[in-house]
CSV table of C-alpha atoms in Angstrom, one decimal:
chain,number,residue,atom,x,y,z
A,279,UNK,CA,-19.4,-0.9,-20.7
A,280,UNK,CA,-16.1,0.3,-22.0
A,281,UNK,CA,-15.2,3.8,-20.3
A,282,UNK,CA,-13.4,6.3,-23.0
A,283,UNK,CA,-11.2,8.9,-21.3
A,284,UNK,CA,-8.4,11.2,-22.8
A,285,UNK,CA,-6.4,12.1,-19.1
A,286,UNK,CA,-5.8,10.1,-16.2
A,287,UNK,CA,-5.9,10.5,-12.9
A,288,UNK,CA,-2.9,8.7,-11.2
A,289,UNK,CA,-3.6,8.6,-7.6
A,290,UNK,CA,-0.7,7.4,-4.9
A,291,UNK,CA,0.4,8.6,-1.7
A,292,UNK,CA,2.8,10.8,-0.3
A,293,UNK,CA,5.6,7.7,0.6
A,294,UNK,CA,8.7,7.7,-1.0
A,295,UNK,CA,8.2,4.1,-2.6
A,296,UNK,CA,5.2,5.5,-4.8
A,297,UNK,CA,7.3,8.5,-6.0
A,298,UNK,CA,10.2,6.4,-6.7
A,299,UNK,CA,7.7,4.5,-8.5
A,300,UNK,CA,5.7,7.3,-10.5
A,301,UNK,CA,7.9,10.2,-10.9
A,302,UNK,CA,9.4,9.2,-14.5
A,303,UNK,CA,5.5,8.7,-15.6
A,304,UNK,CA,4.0,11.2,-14.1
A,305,UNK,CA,7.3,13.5,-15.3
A,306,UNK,CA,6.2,12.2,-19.2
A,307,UNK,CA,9.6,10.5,-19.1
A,308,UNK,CA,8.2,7.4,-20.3
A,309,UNK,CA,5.7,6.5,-22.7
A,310,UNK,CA,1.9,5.7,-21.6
A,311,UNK,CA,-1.0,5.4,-23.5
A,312,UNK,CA,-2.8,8.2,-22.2
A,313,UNK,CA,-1.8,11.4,-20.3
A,314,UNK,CA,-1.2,10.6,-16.4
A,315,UNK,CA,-1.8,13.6,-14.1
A,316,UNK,CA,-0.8,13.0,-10.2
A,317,UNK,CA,-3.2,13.0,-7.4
A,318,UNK,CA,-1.2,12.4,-4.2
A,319,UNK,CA,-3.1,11.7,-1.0
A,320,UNK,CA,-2.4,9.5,2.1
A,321,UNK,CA,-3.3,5.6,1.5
A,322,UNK,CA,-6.6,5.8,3.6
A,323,UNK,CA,-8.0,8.4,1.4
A,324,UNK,CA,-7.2,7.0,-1.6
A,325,UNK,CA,-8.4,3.5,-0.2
A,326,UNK,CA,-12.0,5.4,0.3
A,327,UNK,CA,-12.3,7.3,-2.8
A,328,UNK,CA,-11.5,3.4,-4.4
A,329,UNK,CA,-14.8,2.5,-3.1
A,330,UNK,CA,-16.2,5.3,-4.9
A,331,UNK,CA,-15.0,4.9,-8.3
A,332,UNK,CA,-13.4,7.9,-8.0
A,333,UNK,CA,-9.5,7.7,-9.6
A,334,UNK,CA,-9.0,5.7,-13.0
A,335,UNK,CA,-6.0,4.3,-11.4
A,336,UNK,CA,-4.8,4.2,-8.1
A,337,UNK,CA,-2.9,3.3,-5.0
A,338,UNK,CA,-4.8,1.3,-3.0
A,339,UNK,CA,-4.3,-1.1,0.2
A,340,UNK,CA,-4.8,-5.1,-1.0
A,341,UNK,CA,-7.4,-4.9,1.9
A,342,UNK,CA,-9.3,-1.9,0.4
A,343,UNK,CA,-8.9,-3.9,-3.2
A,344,UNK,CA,-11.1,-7.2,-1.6
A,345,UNK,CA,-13.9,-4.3,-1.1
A,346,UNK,CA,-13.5,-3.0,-4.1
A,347,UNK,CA,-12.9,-5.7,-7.2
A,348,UNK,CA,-16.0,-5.5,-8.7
A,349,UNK,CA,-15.0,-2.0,-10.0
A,350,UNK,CA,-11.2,-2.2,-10.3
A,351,UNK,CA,-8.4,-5.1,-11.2
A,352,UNK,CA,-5.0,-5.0,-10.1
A,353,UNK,CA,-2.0,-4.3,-12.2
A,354,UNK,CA,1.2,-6.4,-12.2
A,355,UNK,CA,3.5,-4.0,-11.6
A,356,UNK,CA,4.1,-0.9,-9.0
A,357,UNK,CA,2.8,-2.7,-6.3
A,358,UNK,CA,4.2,-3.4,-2.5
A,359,UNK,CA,4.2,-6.9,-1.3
A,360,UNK,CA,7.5,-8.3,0.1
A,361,UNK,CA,9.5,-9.8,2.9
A,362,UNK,CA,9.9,-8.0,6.0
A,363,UNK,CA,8.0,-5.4,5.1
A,364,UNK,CA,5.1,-6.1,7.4
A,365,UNK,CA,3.7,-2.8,9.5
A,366,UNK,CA,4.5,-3.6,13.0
A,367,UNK,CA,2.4,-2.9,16.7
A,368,UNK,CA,4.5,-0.8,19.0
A,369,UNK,CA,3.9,0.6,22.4
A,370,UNK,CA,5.3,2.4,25.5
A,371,UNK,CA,5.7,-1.2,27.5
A,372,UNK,CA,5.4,-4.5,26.8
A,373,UNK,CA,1.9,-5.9,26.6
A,374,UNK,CA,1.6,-9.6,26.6
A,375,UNK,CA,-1.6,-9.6,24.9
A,376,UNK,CA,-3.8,-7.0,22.8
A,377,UNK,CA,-7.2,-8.6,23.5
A,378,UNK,CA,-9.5,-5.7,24.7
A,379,UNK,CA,-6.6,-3.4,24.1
A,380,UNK,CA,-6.8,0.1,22.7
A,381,UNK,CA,-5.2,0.0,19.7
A,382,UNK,CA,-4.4,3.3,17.4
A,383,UNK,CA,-4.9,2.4,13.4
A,384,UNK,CA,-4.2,3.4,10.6
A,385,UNK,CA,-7.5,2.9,8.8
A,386,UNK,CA,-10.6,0.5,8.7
A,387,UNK,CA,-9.0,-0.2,5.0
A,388,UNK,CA,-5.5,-1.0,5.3
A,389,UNK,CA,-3.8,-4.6,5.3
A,390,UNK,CA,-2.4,-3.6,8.5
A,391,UNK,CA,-5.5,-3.6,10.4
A,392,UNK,CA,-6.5,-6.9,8.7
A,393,UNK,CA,-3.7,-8.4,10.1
A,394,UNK,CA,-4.5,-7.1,13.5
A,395,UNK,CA,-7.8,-8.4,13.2
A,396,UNK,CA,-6.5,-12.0,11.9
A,397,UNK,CA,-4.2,-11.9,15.1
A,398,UNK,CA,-6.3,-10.2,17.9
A,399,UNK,CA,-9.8,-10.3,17.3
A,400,UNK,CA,-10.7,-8.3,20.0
A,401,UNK,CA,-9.1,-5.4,20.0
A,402,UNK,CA,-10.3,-2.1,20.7
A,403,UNK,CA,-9.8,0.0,17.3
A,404,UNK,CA,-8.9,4.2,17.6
A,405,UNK,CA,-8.3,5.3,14.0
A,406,UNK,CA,-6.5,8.1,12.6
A,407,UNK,CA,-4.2,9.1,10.1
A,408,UNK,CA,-0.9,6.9,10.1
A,409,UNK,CA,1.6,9.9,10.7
A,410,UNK,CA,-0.6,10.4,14.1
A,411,UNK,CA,-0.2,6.8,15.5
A,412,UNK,CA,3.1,7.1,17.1
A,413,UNK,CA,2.5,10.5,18.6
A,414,UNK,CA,-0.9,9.5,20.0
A,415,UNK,CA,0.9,6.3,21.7
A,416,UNK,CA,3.7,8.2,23.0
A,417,UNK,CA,0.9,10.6,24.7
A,418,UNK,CA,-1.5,7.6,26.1
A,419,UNK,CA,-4.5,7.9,23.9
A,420,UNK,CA,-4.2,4.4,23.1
A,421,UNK,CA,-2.6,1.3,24.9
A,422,UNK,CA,-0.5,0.4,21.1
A,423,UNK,CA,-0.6,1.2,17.3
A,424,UNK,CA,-0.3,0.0,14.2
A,425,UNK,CA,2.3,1.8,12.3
A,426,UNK,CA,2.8,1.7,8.5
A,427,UNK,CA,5.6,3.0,5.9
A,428,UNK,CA,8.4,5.0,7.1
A,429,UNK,CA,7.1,5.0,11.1
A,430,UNK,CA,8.7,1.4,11.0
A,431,UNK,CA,12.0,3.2,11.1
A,432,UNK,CA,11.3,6.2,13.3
A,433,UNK,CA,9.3,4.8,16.3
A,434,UNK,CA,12.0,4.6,18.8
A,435,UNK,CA,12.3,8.4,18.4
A,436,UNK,CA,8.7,8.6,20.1
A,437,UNK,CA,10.0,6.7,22.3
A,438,UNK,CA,8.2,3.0,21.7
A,439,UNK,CA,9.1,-0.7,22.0
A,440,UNK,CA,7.9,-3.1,19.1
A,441,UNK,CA,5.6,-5.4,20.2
A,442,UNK,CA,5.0,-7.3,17.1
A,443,UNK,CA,6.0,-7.5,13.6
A,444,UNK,CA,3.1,-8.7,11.6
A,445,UNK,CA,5.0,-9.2,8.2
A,446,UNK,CA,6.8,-11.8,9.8
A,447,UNK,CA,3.9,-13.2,12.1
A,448,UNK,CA,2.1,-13.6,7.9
A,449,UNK,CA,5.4,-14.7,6.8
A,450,UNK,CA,5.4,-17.9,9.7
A,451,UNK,CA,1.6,-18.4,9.2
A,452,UNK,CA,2.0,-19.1,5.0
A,453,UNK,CA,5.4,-19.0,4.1
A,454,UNK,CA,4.5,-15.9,1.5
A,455,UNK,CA,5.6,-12.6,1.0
A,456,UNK,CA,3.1,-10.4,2.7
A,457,UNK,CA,0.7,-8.3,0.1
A,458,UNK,CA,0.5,-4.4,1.1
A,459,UNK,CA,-0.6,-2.3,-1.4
A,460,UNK,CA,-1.5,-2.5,-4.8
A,461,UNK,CA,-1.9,-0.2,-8.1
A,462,UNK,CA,-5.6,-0.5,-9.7
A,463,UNK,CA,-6.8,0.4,-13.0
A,464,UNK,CA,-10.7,0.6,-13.4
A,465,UNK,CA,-12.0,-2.8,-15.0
A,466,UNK,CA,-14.5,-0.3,-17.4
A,467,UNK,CA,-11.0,1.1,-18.7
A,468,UNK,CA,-10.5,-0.7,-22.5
A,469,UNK,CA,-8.0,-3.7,-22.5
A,470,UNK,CA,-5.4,-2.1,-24.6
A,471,UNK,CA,-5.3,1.0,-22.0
A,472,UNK,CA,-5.1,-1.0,-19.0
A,473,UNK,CA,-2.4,-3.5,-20.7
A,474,UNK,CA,-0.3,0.1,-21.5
A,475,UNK,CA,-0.4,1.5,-17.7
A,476,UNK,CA,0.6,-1.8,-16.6
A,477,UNK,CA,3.8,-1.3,-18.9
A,478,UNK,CA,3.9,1.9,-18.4
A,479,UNK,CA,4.1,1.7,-14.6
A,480,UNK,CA,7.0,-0.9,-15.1
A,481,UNK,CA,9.4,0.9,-17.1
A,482,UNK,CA,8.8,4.0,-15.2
A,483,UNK,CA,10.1,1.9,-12.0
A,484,UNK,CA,12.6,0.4,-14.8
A,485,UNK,CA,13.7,4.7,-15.4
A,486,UNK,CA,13.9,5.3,-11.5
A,487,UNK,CA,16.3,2.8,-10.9
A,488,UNK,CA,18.5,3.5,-13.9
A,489,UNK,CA,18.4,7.0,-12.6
A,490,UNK,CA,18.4,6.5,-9.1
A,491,UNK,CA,19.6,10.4,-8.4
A,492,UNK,CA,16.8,12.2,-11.2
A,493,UNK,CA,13.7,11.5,-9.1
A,494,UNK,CA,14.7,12.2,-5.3
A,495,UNK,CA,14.0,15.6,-5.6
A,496,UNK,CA,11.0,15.2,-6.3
A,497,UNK,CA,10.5,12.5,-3.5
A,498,UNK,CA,11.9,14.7,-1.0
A,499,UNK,CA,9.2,17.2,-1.8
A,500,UNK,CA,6.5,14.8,-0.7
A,501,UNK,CA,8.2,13.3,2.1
A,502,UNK,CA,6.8,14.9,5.4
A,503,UNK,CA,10.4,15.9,6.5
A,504,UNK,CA,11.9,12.7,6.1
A,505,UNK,CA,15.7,12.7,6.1
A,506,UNK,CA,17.4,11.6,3.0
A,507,UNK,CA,18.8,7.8,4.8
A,508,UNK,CA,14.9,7.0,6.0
A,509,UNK,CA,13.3,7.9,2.4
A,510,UNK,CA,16.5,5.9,1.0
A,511,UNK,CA,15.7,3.0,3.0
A,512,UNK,CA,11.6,3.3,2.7
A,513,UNK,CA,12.5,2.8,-0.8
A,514,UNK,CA,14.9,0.2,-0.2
A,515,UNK,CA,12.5,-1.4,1.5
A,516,UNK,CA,9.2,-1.3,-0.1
A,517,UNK,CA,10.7,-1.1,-3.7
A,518,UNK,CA,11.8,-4.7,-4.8
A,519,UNK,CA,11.2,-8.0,-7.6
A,520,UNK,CA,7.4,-7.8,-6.4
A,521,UNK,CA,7.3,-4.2,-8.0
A,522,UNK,CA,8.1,-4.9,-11.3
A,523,UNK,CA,6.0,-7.8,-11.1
A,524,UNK,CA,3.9,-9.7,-8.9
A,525,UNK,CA,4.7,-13.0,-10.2
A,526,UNK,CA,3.1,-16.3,-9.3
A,527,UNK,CA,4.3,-16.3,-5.8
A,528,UNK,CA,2.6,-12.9,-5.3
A,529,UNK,CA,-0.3,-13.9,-7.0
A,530,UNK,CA,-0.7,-17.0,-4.2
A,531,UNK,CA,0.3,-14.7,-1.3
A,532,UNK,CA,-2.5,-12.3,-2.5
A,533,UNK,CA,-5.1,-15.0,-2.8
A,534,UNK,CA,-4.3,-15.9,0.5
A,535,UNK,CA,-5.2,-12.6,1.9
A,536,UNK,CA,-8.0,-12.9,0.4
A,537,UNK,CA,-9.2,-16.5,1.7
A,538,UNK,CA,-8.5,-15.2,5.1
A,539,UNK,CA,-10.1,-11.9,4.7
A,540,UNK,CA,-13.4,-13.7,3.5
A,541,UNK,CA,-13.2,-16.7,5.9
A,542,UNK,CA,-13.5,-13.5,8.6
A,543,UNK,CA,-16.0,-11.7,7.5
A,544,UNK,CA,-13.5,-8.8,6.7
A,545,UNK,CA,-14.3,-8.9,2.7
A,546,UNK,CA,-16.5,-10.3,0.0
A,547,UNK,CA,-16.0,-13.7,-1.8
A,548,UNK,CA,-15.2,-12.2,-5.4
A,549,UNK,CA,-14.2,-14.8,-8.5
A,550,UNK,CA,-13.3,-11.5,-11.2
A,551,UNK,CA,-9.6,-12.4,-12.2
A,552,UNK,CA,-7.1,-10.2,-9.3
A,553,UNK,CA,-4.6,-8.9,-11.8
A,554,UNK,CA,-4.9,-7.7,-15.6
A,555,UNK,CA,-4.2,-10.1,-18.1
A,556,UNK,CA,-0.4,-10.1,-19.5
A,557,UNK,CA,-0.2,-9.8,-22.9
């Protein structure tokens, strides 16, 4: 049944690749075929309120999508997948093996974890919010975490050691970019509208680099007193080709997530087409 809607709620977190992203849309500097109103929350939330149909389109972890693609598709652009982008497991000391380890995560939802999982299948799970990993390893409440967005470039300051990059443990295992999060439009959502967000998300990336200086106010306002060089390289990071468009090789890499999600028990088997169809 086709789902008719005048607004739309654009949900996406707080990191400063998503309002890189979504500022010139959300800021009705670009053209969309509906009205776009922002709903920022952190990734976890946004991956649970996915399962409950709750945004029209939304940010969402690839892991959280597997759970969820009955409901939603993926669009093509605005998405985070990418080489060395992986999140990475840090800890006070080195730790020569995870297995029956305490581990802080980010969420039962995120890619991150499922990477964990694919690499230590026994670890002990303590989950949180990702901005309280590091300080909950610095204080001993867990033997490691998992960290995710900017924490990648701030977890010395806590005083950690990386123990393992998982981006480029996925990277070695399949010789793919690694999938991370995605942008989702709801599959109920008429053709034509989900067709227009998925241009509309790409020339609103397309207006953020042509005006690289308009939108960092506004990304400094959500960036949970981040200085100016981490946000710069967050986005630097996190915003590349993939974003624009996922492309055949992303395509692969995220079909591979999937296989290995499913051939773990960590997701459903699911044969509804990944991504919206181009025109």
């Amino acid at each position: 049944m086709t789902r008719t809607v005048s607004t739309l709620d654009l949900g996406y977190s707080f990191c400063p690749n998503d309002t890189f992203i979504f500022y010139a849309l959300q800021a009705g500097r670009v053209p969309a075929p509906l009205p776009v109103r922002e709903v920022l929350e952190d990734v976890q939330t946004l991956n649970e309120w996915a399962k409950a149909g709750r945004l029209p389109i939304t940010k969402i972890s690839y892991r959280a999508y597997f759970e969820v693609m009955d409901r939603y598709v993926a669009l093509r652009s605005g998405g985070a997948l990418g080489r060395g982008v992986g999140p990475l497991v840090v800890a006070r000391e080195a730790l020569d093996n995870l297995n029956g380890r305490r581990v802080a995560s980010p969420g039962a939802l995120t890619t991150a974890e499922l990477l964990l999982r694919l690499v230590y299948p026994d670890v002990h799970l303590v989950r949180m919010r990702y901005d309280e990993v590091m300080p909950a390893v610095a204080r001993g409440e867990a033997d490691a975490g998992l960290i995710i967005h900017e924490s990648r470039f701030t977890y010395p300051q806590h005083g950690l050691l990386k123990l393992l990059d998982l981006g480029a443990w996925w990277e070695g295992e399949t010789g793919l970019p690694l999938p991370l999060g995605a942008i989702l439009v709801r599959r109920d959502l008429p053709l034509d509208v989900q067709r227009g967000l998925n241009a509309a998300v790409r020339v609103s990336l397309e207006y953020a680099h042509a005006h690289p200086q308009e939108p960092m106010n506004y990304i400094r306002q959500h960036a949970l007193e981040m200085s100016d060089d981490v946000m710069r390289a967050h986005i630097d990071l996190y915003v590349n080709d993939f974003s624009l468009d996922v492309g055949a090789e992303g395509e692969r890499a995220v079909r591979e997530l999937h296989r290995r999600a499913v051939e773990v028990g960590a997701a459903p088997n699911c044969a509804l087409p990944l991504f919206v169809e181009p025109l």
